[in-house]
PDB file of C-alpha atoms and ligand atoms in Angstrom:
ATOM      1  CA  MET C   1     -20.243  -2.417  -4.660  1.00 95.00           C
ATOM      2  CA  ARG C   2     -17.266  -0.278  -5.708  1.00 98.00           C
ATOM      3  CA  HIS C   3     -16.018   2.496  -3.453  1.00 98.00           C
ATOM      4  CA  LEU C   4     -13.166   4.994  -3.729  1.00 98.00           C
ATOM      5  CA  ILE C   5     -11.055   4.654  -0.599  1.00 98.00           C
ATOM      6  CA  THR C   6      -7.566   4.799  -2.115  1.00 98.00           C
ATOM      7  CA  THR C   7      -6.349   5.484  -5.661  1.00 98.00           C
ATOM      8  CA  LYS C   8      -5.776   1.732  -6.017  1.00 98.00           C
ATOM      9  CA  ASP C   9      -9.544   1.293  -6.321  1.00 98.00           C
ATOM     10  CA  PHE C  10      -9.337   2.450  -9.956  1.00 98.00           C
ATOM     11  CA  HIS C  11      -7.186   0.854 -12.663  1.00 98.00           C
ATOM     12  CA  LYS C  12      -4.919   3.039 -14.781  1.00 98.00           C
ATOM     13  CA  ASN C  13      -7.173   2.762 -17.839  1.00 98.00           C
ATOM     14  CA  GLU C  14     -10.201   3.764 -15.752  1.00 98.00           C
ATOM     15  CA  ILE C  15      -8.285   6.826 -14.555  1.00 98.00           C
ATOM     16  CA  ILE C  16      -7.476   7.802 -18.135  1.00 98.00           C
ATOM     17  CA  GLU C  17     -11.209   7.486 -18.937  1.00 98.00           C
ATOM     18  CA  LEU C  18     -12.015   9.660 -15.892  1.00 98.00           C
ATOM     19  CA  PHE C  19      -9.581  12.286 -17.209  1.00 98.00           C
ATOM     20  CA  LYS C  20     -11.287  12.286 -20.634  1.00 98.00           C
ATOM     21  CA  GLU C  21     -14.635  12.831 -18.977  1.00 98.00           C
ATOM     22  CA  ALA C  22     -13.281  15.453 -16.547  1.00 98.00           C
ATOM     23  CA  LYS C  23     -11.861  17.400 -19.493  1.00 98.00           C
ATOM     24  CA  GLU C  24     -15.400  17.663 -20.903  1.00 98.00           C
ATOM     25  CA  PHE C  25     -16.684  18.836 -17.531  1.00 98.00           C
ATOM     26  CA  LEU C  26     -14.176  21.720 -17.458  1.00 98.00           C
ATOM     27  CA  ASP C  27     -16.743  23.749 -19.437  1.00 98.00           C
ATOM     28  CA  GLU C  28     -18.627  24.024 -16.096  1.00 98.00           C
ATOM     29  CA  LYS C  29     -22.019  23.547 -17.767  1.00 98.00           C
ATOM     30  CA  PRO C  30     -24.769  21.818 -15.777  1.00 98.00           C
ATOM     31  CA  ARG C  31     -25.565  18.203 -16.678  1.00 98.00           C
ATOM     32  CA  ASP C  32     -28.423  15.906 -15.696  1.00 98.00           C
ATOM     33  CA  PHE C  33     -26.552  12.575 -15.434  1.00 98.00           C
ATOM     34  CA  LEU C  34     -27.439  12.365 -11.732  1.00 98.00           C
ATOM     35  CA  LYS C  35     -30.928  13.878 -11.879  1.00 98.00           C
ATOM     36  CA  GLU C  36     -33.077  12.301  -9.144  1.00 96.00           C
ATOM     37  CA  LYS C  37     -29.969  10.989  -7.344  1.00 98.00           C
ATOM     38  CA  SER C  38     -28.924  12.166  -3.909  1.00 98.00           C
ATOM     39  CA  ILE C  39     -25.504  12.437  -2.306  1.00 98.00           C
ATOM     40  CA  THR C  40     -24.777  12.728   1.417  1.00 98.00           C
ATOM     41  CA  THR C  41     -21.635  14.376   2.762  1.00 98.00           C
ATOM     42  CA  ILE C  42     -20.373  13.628   6.278  1.00 97.00           C
ATOM     43  CA  PHE C  43     -17.263  15.640   7.151  1.00 97.00           C
ATOM     44  CA  PHE C  44     -16.049  14.956  10.693  1.00 95.00           C
ATOM     45  CA  GLU C  45     -12.995  17.131  10.002  1.00 95.00           C
ATOM     46  CA  ASN C  46     -12.903  20.690   8.639  1.00 95.00           C
ATOM     47  CA  SER C  47     -12.665  21.323   4.932  1.00 97.00           C
ATOM     48  CA  THR C  48     -12.915  24.254   2.556  1.00 97.00           C
ATOM     49  CA  ARG C  49     -12.013  22.761  -0.816  1.00 98.00           C
ATOM     50  CA  THR C  50     -12.990  19.081  -0.732  1.00 98.00           C
ATOM     51  CA  HIS C  51     -16.434  19.574   0.823  1.00 98.00           C
ATOM     52  CA  SER C  52     -17.435  22.475  -1.446  1.00 98.00           C
ATOM     53  CA  SER C  53     -15.914  20.769  -4.473  1.00 98.00           C
ATOM     54  CA  PHE C  54     -17.933  17.561  -3.989  1.00 98.00           C
ATOM     55  CA  GLU C  55     -21.098  19.591  -3.404  1.00 98.00           C
ATOM     56  CA  THR C  56     -20.506  21.678  -6.533  1.00 98.00           C
ATOM     57  CA  ALA C  57     -19.689  18.540  -8.536  1.00 98.00           C
ATOM     58  CA  ALA C  58     -22.844  16.742  -7.375  1.00 98.00           C
ATOM     59  CA  LYS C  59     -25.084  19.740  -8.109  1.00 98.00           C
ATOM     60  CA  ARG C  60     -23.472  20.322 -11.495  1.00 98.00           C
ATOM     61  CA  LEU C  61     -24.495  16.748 -12.362  1.00 98.00           C
ATOM     62  CA  GLY C  62     -28.088  17.424 -11.276  1.00 98.00           C
ATOM     63  CA  ALA C  63     -27.954  15.530  -7.936  1.00 98.00           C
ATOM     64  CA  LYS C  64     -29.394  16.692  -4.644  1.00 98.00           C
ATOM     65  CA  VAL C  65     -26.966  17.038  -1.731  1.00 98.00           C
ATOM     66  CA  LEU C  66     -27.577  16.396   1.947  1.00 98.00           C
ATOM     67  CA  ARG C  67     -24.774  17.985   3.953  1.00 97.00           C
ATOM     68  CA  LEU C  68     -24.673  16.678   7.549  1.00 95.00           C
ATOM     69  CA  ASP C  69     -23.531  19.466   9.853  1.00 89.00           C
ATOM     70  CA  VAL C  70     -21.500  17.278  12.215  1.00 90.00           C
ATOM     71  CA  SER C  71     -21.187  20.085  14.798  1.00 87.00           C
ATOM     72  CA  LYS C  72     -25.006  20.059  15.163  1.00 87.00           C
ATOM     73  CA  SER C  73     -25.485  16.309  14.770  1.00 88.00           C
ATOM     74  CA  SER C  74     -26.245  13.733  17.456  1.00 91.00           C
ATOM     75  CA  SER C  75     -22.565  12.730  17.531  1.00 86.00           C
ATOM     76  CA  SER C  76     -22.332  15.201  20.411  1.00 85.00           C
ATOM     77  CA  LYS C  77     -24.938  13.092  22.310  1.00 91.00           C
ATOM     78  CA  GLY C  78     -22.758  10.007  22.192  1.00 90.00           C
ATOM     79  CA  GLU C  79     -24.042   8.414  18.988  1.00 93.00           C
ATOM     80  CA  THR C  80     -21.346   6.197  17.515  1.00 93.00           C
ATOM     81  CA  LEU C  81     -19.753   6.945  14.186  1.00 92.00           C
ATOM     82  CA  TYR C  82     -21.223   3.758  12.761  1.00 93.00           C
ATOM     83  CA  ASP C  83     -24.748   4.606  13.955  1.00 95.00           C
ATOM     84  CA  THR C  84     -24.521   8.115  12.501  1.00 95.00           C
ATOM     85  CA  ALA C  85     -23.464   6.705   9.134  1.00 95.00           C
ATOM     86  CA  ALA C  86     -25.988   3.828   9.282  1.00 96.00           C
ATOM     87  CA  ASN C  87     -28.860   6.260   9.906  1.00 96.00           C
ATOM     88  CA  LEU C  88     -27.878   8.405   6.936  1.00 97.00           C
ATOM     89  CA  ASP C  89     -27.421   5.264   4.833  1.00 97.00           C
ATOM     90  CA  ALA C  90     -30.972   4.211   5.791  1.00 98.00           C
ATOM     91  CA  MET C  91     -32.244   7.319   3.983  1.00 98.00           C
ATOM     92  CA  SER C  92     -31.000   5.645   0.765  1.00 98.00           C
ATOM     93  CA  PRO C  93     -28.539   8.121  -0.729  1.00 98.00           C
ATOM     94  CA  ASN C  94     -26.844   7.108  -3.978  1.00 98.00           C
ATOM     95  CA  ALA C  95     -23.371   7.904  -2.576  1.00 98.00           C
ATOM     96  CA  ILE C  96     -21.807   8.998   0.704  1.00 98.00           C
ATOM     97  CA  ILE C  97     -18.681  11.155   0.953  1.00 98.00           C
ATOM     98  CA  ILE C  98     -16.824  10.826   4.261  1.00 98.00           C
ATOM     99  CA  ARG C  99     -13.915  12.713   5.801  1.00 97.00           C
ATOM    100  CA  HIS C 100     -12.516  11.733   9.187  1.00 97.00           C
ATOM    101  CA  ALA C 101      -9.420  12.581  11.218  1.00 95.00           C
ATOM    102  CA  ASN C 102      -8.776   8.872  11.848  1.00 96.00           C
ATOM    103  CA  SER C 103      -7.223   6.683   9.179  1.00 97.00           C
ATOM    104  CA  GLY C 104      -9.396   3.778   8.060  1.00 97.00           C
ATOM    105  CA  VAL C 105     -12.845   5.178   8.926  1.00 97.00           C
ATOM    106  CA  PRO C 106     -14.166   5.425   5.321  1.00 97.00           C
ATOM    107  CA  GLN C 107     -12.938   1.851   4.650  1.00 97.00           C
ATOM    108  CA  ILE C 108     -14.699   0.460   7.723  1.00 96.00           C
ATOM    109  CA  LEU C 109     -17.952   2.280   6.972  1.00 96.00           C
ATOM    110  CA  ALA C 110     -17.869   1.350   3.282  1.00 96.00           C
ATOM    111  CA  SER C 111     -18.170  -2.327   4.157  1.00 94.00           C
ATOM    112  CA  ARG C 112     -21.480  -1.613   5.925  1.00 93.00           C
ATOM    113  CA  MET C 113     -23.134   0.939   3.620  1.00 96.00           C
ATOM    114  CA  HIS C 114     -25.554   0.190   0.771  1.00 97.00           C
ATOM    115  CA  CYS C 115     -24.139   2.753  -1.654  1.00 98.00           C
ATOM    116  CA  PRO C 116     -20.695   3.789  -2.923  1.00 98.00           C
ATOM    117  CA  VAL C 117     -18.535   5.511  -0.320  1.00 98.00           C
ATOM    118  CA  VAL C 118     -15.960   8.087  -1.386  1.00 98.00           C
ATOM    119  CA  ASN C 119     -13.084   8.915   0.914  1.00 98.00           C
ATOM    120  CA  GLY C 120     -12.836  12.697   1.307  1.00 98.00           C
ATOM    121  CA  GLY C 121      -9.614  12.290   3.326  1.00 98.00           C
ATOM    122  CA  ASP C 122      -8.869  10.062   6.326  1.00 98.00           C
ATOM    123  CA  GLY C 123      -6.159  10.930   8.823  1.00 96.00           C
ATOM    124  CA  LYS C 124      -2.677  10.583   7.366  1.00 95.00           C
ATOM    125  CA  HIS C 125      -3.805   7.680   5.199  1.00 97.00           C
ATOM    126  CA  SER C 126      -5.422   8.670   1.940  1.00 98.00           C
ATOM    127  CA  HIS C 127      -7.056  11.462  -0.079  1.00 98.00           C
ATOM    128  CA  PRO C 128      -7.740   9.791  -3.420  1.00 98.00           C
ATOM    129  CA  THR C 129      -9.680  12.559  -5.192  1.00 99.00           C
ATOM    130  CA  GLN C 130      -6.958  15.081  -4.292  1.00 98.00           C
ATOM    131  CA  ALA C 131      -4.321  12.853  -5.892  1.00 98.00           C
ATOM    132  CA  LEU C 132      -6.542  12.332  -8.944  1.00 99.00           C
ATOM    133  CA  LEU C 133      -7.027  16.076  -9.386  1.00 99.00           C
ATOM    134  CA  ASP C 134      -3.305  16.693  -8.870  1.00 99.00           C
ATOM    135  CA  LEU C 135      -2.402  14.120 -11.500  1.00 98.00           C
ATOM    136  CA  PHE C 136      -5.118  15.489 -13.817  1.00 99.00           C
ATOM    137  CA  THR C 137      -3.572  18.976 -13.489  1.00 98.00           C
ATOM    138  CA  ILE C 138      -0.148  17.563 -14.404  1.00 98.00           C
ATOM    139  CA  TYR C 139      -1.639  15.421 -17.188  1.00 98.00           C
ATOM    140  CA  GLU C 140      -3.424  18.409 -18.716  1.00 98.00           C
ATOM    141  CA  HIS C 141      -0.370  20.656 -18.457  1.00 98.00           C
ATOM    142  CA  PHE C 142       1.903  18.137 -20.164  1.00 98.00           C
ATOM    143  CA  GLN C 143      -0.803  17.020 -22.648  1.00 98.00           C
ATOM    144  CA  GLY C 144      -0.794  13.475 -21.333  1.00 97.00           C
ATOM    145  CA  ASN C 145       3.023  13.094 -21.517  1.00 98.00           C
ATOM    146  CA  THR C 146       3.708  12.335 -17.856  1.00 98.00           C
ATOM    147  CA  GLU C 147       6.281   9.560 -18.433  1.00 98.00           C
ATOM    148  CA  GLY C 148       9.651  10.560 -16.935  1.00 98.00           C
ATOM    149  CA  LYS C 149       8.505  13.974 -15.705  1.00 98.00           C
ATOM    150  CA  LYS C 150      10.388  14.892 -12.542  1.00 98.00           C
ATOM    151  CA  ILE C 151       8.470  15.948  -9.455  1.00 98.00           C
ATOM    152  CA  LEU C 152       9.689  17.140  -6.060  1.00 98.00           C
ATOM    153  CA  ILE C 153       7.236  16.503  -3.214  1.00 98.00           C
ATOM    154  CA  VAL C 154       8.288  19.034  -0.584  1.00 98.00           C
ATOM    155  CA  GLY C 155       7.307  19.424   3.047  1.00 97.00           C
ATOM    156  CA  ASP C 156       5.535  17.475   5.743  1.00 94.00           C
ATOM    157  CA  ILE C 157       5.321  14.280   3.705  1.00 97.00           C
ATOM    158  CA  LYS C 158       5.123  11.882   6.639  1.00 95.00           C
ATOM    159  CA  ASN C 159       1.898  13.399   7.990  1.00 93.00           C
ATOM    160  CA  SER C 160       0.280  14.042   4.631  1.00 96.00           C
ATOM    161  CA  ARG C 161      -2.504  11.890   3.186  1.00 97.00           C
ATOM    162  CA  VAL C 162      -2.154  13.953  -0.003  1.00 98.00           C
ATOM    163  CA  ALA C 163       1.474  12.861  -0.293  1.00 98.00           C
ATOM    164  CA  SER C 164       0.707   9.203   0.362  1.00 98.00           C
ATOM    165  CA  SER C 165      -2.057   9.140  -2.269  1.00 98.00           C
ATOM    166  CA  ASN C 166       0.146  10.969  -4.763  1.00 98.00           C
ATOM    167  CA  ILE C 167       3.089   8.644  -4.170  1.00 98.00           C
ATOM    168  CA  GLU C 168       0.703   5.729  -4.821  1.00 97.00           C
ATOM    169  CA  LEU C 169      -0.683   7.274  -8.022  1.00 98.00           C
ATOM    170  CA  LEU C 170       2.061   9.308  -9.713  1.00 98.00           C
ATOM    171  CA  SER C 171       4.514   6.448 -10.094  1.00 94.00           C
ATOM    172  CA  GLN C 172       1.831   4.489 -11.997  1.00 96.00           C
ATOM    173  CA  PHE C 173       1.908   7.284 -14.587  1.00 98.00           C
ATOM    174  CA  GLY C 174       5.697   7.205 -14.908  1.00 97.00           C
ATOM    175  CA  LEU C 175       6.540  10.298 -12.866  1.00 98.00           C
ATOM    176  CA  ASP C 176       9.994  10.371 -11.308  1.00 98.00           C
ATOM    177  CA  ILE C 177       9.443  11.331  -7.650  1.00 98.00           C
ATOM    178  CA  THR C 178      11.937  12.848  -5.208  1.00 98.00           C
ATOM    179  CA  LEU C 179      10.854  13.405  -1.619  1.00 98.00           C
ATOM    180  CA  VAL C 180      12.250  16.597  -0.054  1.00 98.00           C
ATOM    181  CA  ALA C 181      11.822  17.123   3.675  1.00 97.00           C
ATOM    182  CA  PRO C 182      13.640  17.454   6.978  1.00 94.00           C
ATOM    183  CA  PRO C 183      14.243  14.058   8.654  1.00 93.00           C
ATOM    184  CA  HIS C 184      11.208  14.265  10.969  1.00 90.00           C
ATOM    185  CA  PHE C 185       8.858  14.898   8.002  1.00 93.00           C
ATOM    186  CA  MET C 186      10.368  12.166   5.816  1.00 96.00           C
ATOM    187  CA  PRO C 187       8.406   8.868   5.566  1.00 96.00           C
ATOM    188  CA  ASN C 188       9.931   5.398   5.233  1.00 96.00           C
ATOM    189  CA  SER C 189      10.088   5.001   1.508  1.00 96.00           C
ATOM    190  CA  SER C 190      12.247   3.475  -1.193  1.00 97.00           C
ATOM    191  CA  LEU C 191      11.866   6.651  -3.288  1.00 98.00           C
ATOM    192  CA  ARG C 192      14.778   9.055  -3.821  1.00 98.00           C
ATOM    193  CA  LYS C 193      15.101  11.417  -0.852  1.00 98.00           C
ATOM    194  CA  SER C 194      16.704  14.777  -0.161  1.00 98.00           C
ATOM    195  CA  TYR C 195      16.874  16.427   3.234  1.00 97.00           C
ATOM    196  CA  HIS C 196      17.618  19.828   1.682  1.00 96.00           C
ATOM    197  CA  LEU C 197      15.811  21.888  -0.923  1.00 97.00           C
ATOM    198  CA  ASN C 198      18.548  23.300  -3.110  1.00 93.00           C
ATOM    199  CA  LYS C 199      18.929  24.970  -6.518  1.00 93.00           C
ATOM    200  CA  GLU C 200      20.279  21.808  -8.125  1.00 96.00           C
ATOM    201  CA  LEU C 201      17.040  19.966  -7.351  1.00 98.00           C
ATOM    202  CA  ILE C 202      14.986  22.878  -8.708  1.00 98.00           C
ATOM    203  CA  GLU C 203      17.141  23.053 -11.858  1.00 97.00           C
ATOM    204  CA  ASN C 204      16.329  19.405 -12.611  1.00 97.00           C
ATOM    205  CA  THR C 205      12.614  19.286 -11.930  1.00 98.00           C
ATOM    206  CA  ASP C 206       9.457  19.819 -13.972  1.00 98.00           C
ATOM    207  CA  ILE C 207       7.015  19.978 -11.080  1.00 98.00           C
ATOM    208  CA  ILE C 208       7.092  20.982  -7.424  1.00 98.00           C
ATOM    209  CA  MET C 209       4.329  19.774  -5.142  1.00 98.00           C
ATOM    210  CA  SER C 210       4.511  21.783  -1.928  1.00 98.00           C
ATOM    211  CA  LEU C 211       2.630  20.454   1.107  1.00 97.00           C
ATOM    212  CA  ARG C 212       1.219  22.110   4.190  1.00 92.00           C
ATOM    213  CA  THR C 213       2.967  21.623   7.509  1.00 86.00           C
ATOM    214  CA  GLN C 214       0.280  19.648   9.331  1.00 74.00           C
ATOM    215  CA  VAL C 215       0.731  21.221  12.752  1.00 70.00           C
ATOM    216  CA  GLU C 216      -2.500  19.645  14.017  1.00 67.00           C
ATOM    217  CA  ARG C 217      -0.994  16.177  13.454  1.00 64.00           C
ATOM    218  CA  HIS C 218       2.282  16.878  15.264  1.00 65.00           C
ATOM    219  CA  GLU C 219       2.372  15.474  18.754  1.00 61.00           C
ATOM    220  CA  LYS C 220       5.092  17.901  19.750  1.00 61.00           C
ATOM    221  CA  MET C 221       6.802  20.843  18.131  1.00 57.00           C
ATOM    222  CA  ILE C 222       9.357  19.196  15.900  1.00 62.00           C
ATOM    223  CA  TYR C 223      10.941  22.159  14.167  1.00 60.00           C
ATOM    224  CA  ALA C 224      12.370  24.983  16.234  1.00 65.00           C
ATOM    225  CA  SER C 225       9.694  27.215  14.695  1.00 78.00           C
ATOM    226  CA  LEU C 226       7.709  27.360  11.483  1.00 83.00           C
ATOM    227  CA  LYS C 227       9.893  30.337  10.529  1.00 85.00           C
ATOM    228  CA  ASP C 228      12.996  28.139  10.751  1.00 88.00           C
ATOM    229  CA  TYR C 229      11.242  25.494   8.670  1.00 91.00           C
ATOM    230  CA  ALA C 230      10.282  28.162   6.092  1.00 93.00           C
ATOM    231  CA  ASN C 231      13.902  29.324   5.819  1.00 94.00           C
ATOM    232  CA  ASP C 232      14.802  25.873   4.536  1.00 94.00           C
ATOM    233  CA  PHE C 233      11.704  24.680   2.649  1.00 97.00           C
ATOM    234  CA  CYS C 234       9.511  27.638   1.595  1.00 97.00           C
ATOM    235  CA  ILE C 235       9.130  27.904  -2.189  1.00 98.00           C
ATOM    236  CA  ASN C 236      10.174  31.468  -2.976  1.00 98.00           C
ATOM    237  CA  SER C 237      11.284  33.476  -6.031  1.00 98.00           C
ATOM    238  CA  LYS C 238      14.952  33.335  -5.107  1.00 97.00           C
ATOM    239  CA  LEU C 239      14.783  29.550  -5.164  1.00 97.00           C
ATOM    240  CA  ILE C 240      12.794  28.971  -8.363  1.00 98.00           C
ATOM    241  CA  GLN C 241      13.974  32.104 -10.248  1.00 97.00           C
ATOM    242  CA  ASP C 242      12.790  31.795 -13.870  1.00 97.00           C
ATOM    243  CA  LYS C 243      12.984  27.986 -14.065  1.00 98.00           C
ATOM    244  CA  LYS C 244      10.335  26.446 -16.324  1.00 98.00           C
ATOM    245  CA  LEU C 245       8.230  24.352 -13.966  1.00 98.00           C
ATOM    246  CA  ILE C 246       4.772  24.128 -12.450  1.00 98.00           C
ATOM    247  CA  LEU C 247       3.983  24.461  -8.764  1.00 98.00           C
ATOM    248  CA  LEU C 248       1.143  22.583  -7.080  1.00 98.00           C
ATOM    249  CA  HIS C 249      -0.225  22.704  -3.536  1.00 98.00           C
ATOM    250  CA  PRO C 250      -3.362  20.939  -2.266  1.00 98.00           C
ATOM    251  CA  GLY C 251      -4.309  23.808   0.069  1.00 97.00           C
ATOM    252  CA  PRO C 252      -4.783  25.262   2.540  1.00 97.00           C
ATOM    253  CA  VAL C 253      -1.492  27.092   1.949  1.00 97.00           C
ATOM    254  CA  ASN C 254       0.479  28.416   4.899  1.00 94.00           C
ATOM    255  CA  ARG C 255       1.656  31.582   3.160  1.00 96.00           C
ATOM    256  CA  ASN C 256       5.357  32.359   3.552  1.00 96.00           C
ATOM    257  CA  ILE C 257       5.887  28.972   5.205  1.00 94.00           C
ATOM    258  CA  ASP C 258       4.997  26.595   2.350  1.00 96.00           C
ATOM    259  CA  ILE C 259       5.036  29.163  -0.506  1.00 98.00           C
ATOM    260  CA  SER C 260       5.924  32.872  -0.492  1.00 98.00           C
ATOM    261  CA  ASP C 261       3.301  35.549  -1.249  1.00 98.00           C
ATOM    262  CA  GLU C 262       5.201  36.455  -4.381  1.00 98.00           C
ATOM    263  CA  VAL C 263       5.240  32.898  -5.764  1.00 98.00           C
ATOM    264  CA  MET C 264       1.538  32.468  -4.928  1.00 98.00           C
ATOM    265  CA  LYS C 265       0.900  35.136  -7.612  1.00 98.00           C
ATOM    266  CA  ASP C 266       3.301  33.553 -10.119  1.00 98.00           C
ATOM    267  CA  GLN C 267       1.782  32.059 -13.290  1.00 98.00           C
ATOM    268  CA  ARG C 268       3.627  28.813 -12.583  1.00 98.00           C
ATOM    269  CA  ALA C 269       1.561  28.319  -9.404  1.00 98.00           C
ATOM    270  CA  LEU C 270      -1.471  26.266 -10.524  1.00 98.00           C
ATOM    271  CA  ILE C 271      -3.146  26.119  -7.128  1.00 98.00           C
ATOM    272  CA  LEU C 272      -6.498  27.585  -8.173  1.00 98.00           C
ATOM    273  CA  LYS C 273      -6.407  25.575 -11.380  1.00 98.00           C
ATOM    274  CA  GLN C 274      -6.144  22.471  -9.161  1.00 98.00           C
ATOM    275  CA  VAL C 275      -9.336  23.596  -7.409  1.00 98.00           C
ATOM    276  CA  LYS C 276     -11.141  24.120 -10.716  1.00 98.00           C
ATOM    277  CA  ASN C 277      -9.924  20.746 -11.979  1.00 98.00           C
ATOM    278  CA  GLY C 278     -11.027  19.158  -8.702  1.00 98.00           C
ATOM    279  CA  VAL C 279     -14.703  19.843  -9.414  1.00 99.00           C
ATOM    280  CA  ALA C 280     -14.415  18.237 -12.861  1.00 99.00           C
ATOM    281  CA  ILE C 281     -12.606  15.194 -11.472  1.00 99.00           C
ATOM    282  CA  ARG C 282     -15.167  14.745  -8.699  1.00 99.00           C
ATOM    283  CA  MET C 283     -17.981  14.997 -11.252  1.00 99.00           C
ATOM    284  CA  ALA C 284     -16.337  12.180 -13.213  1.00 98.00           C
ATOM    285  CA  VAL C 285     -15.808  10.091 -10.040  1.00 99.00           C
ATOM    286  CA  LEU C 286     -19.401  10.521  -8.790  1.00 98.00           C
ATOM    287  CA  LYS C 287     -20.871   9.758 -12.207  1.00 98.00           C
ATOM    288  CA  LYS C 288     -18.755   6.608 -12.530  1.00 98.00           C
ATOM    289  CA  LEU C 289     -19.441   5.254  -9.047  1.00 98.00           C
ATOM    290  CA  ILE C 290     -23.170   5.988  -9.079  1.00 98.00           C
ATOM    291  CA  LEU C 291     -24.059   4.991 -12.648  1.00 98.00           C
ATOM    292  CA  GLU C 292     -21.678   2.044 -13.094  1.00 97.00           C
ATOM    293  CA  ASN C 293     -22.182   0.358  -9.714  1.00 88.00           C
TER     294      ASN C 293
HETATM  295  N1   CP V 301      -7.016  19.903  -0.215  1.00 51.97           N
HETATM  296  C1   CP V 301      -7.866  19.735   0.796  1.00 51.97           C
HETATM  297  O1   CP V 301      -8.167  18.610   1.204  1.00 51.97           O
HETATM  298  O2   CP V 301      -8.372  20.901   1.329  1.00 51.97           O
HETATM  299  P1   CP V 301      -9.524  20.963   2.411  1.00 51.97           P
HETATM  300  O3   CP V 301      -8.961  20.424   3.701  1.00 51.97           O
HETATM  301  O4   CP V 301      -9.897  22.423   2.511  1.00 51.97           O
HETATM  302  O5   CP V 301     -10.675  20.124   1.931  1.00 51.97           O
END
């Protein structure tokens, strides 16, 4: 049984095939590839984009969706995570999408489920469909010519599952990655690093991927204030001026901390395009895992 826990679960040529299929799905027309199939979503951590995107993707393919409302589930009565998942698995869905605040949960559950499991984000570990939709957005923008394109990943990289999945995936497609963060947000990595976001870096990049400061994952306040952090790392008009580049962010955006209000409205900010592309990518992922397994 194949699952999608990290981006390494798909080979490069499979990802290119997913992109071809996702491009077709951008027309947003309903399909019936998954008619009579059912998909269960179990999100133990809040989500706006990923949860709605998977649900939209599943329905656009003709599947039925069972959305477990974890806040009203028997988890609050002491049922273990495994038992909750095992009970939903016993209802024979064709795929289960799981998000959890702890790294490794989707992997552990996948080994015990009878259908494909898709990781909707686990702790600081991995968010494979986010990285796939980010790469798809880049791939589409540069018409498949990703080799050698320069990308700055800016912000709270150490605590970001989006960053770790992107670092895993983007280098496979030849992107030249520079990590930009203050020391306490910088992960151990052999990639090029900068502790300052300056005009020279902007001048030499094709893509900026801004990340959210993950305050909920910080054990203690590690920047004097978010305002101080924003002074150094917020993507604003003064910084990017009229440089030809694209700006990505996985959301949710902390406005005027990650990206200024003004830049949020800039045509170079592809944040809502990422969301649109995300539905198409998740359609391609669900179709592949359910019909090819
Ligand atoms: N990008 C992302 O994972 O957003 P949500 O937390 O809203 O799903």
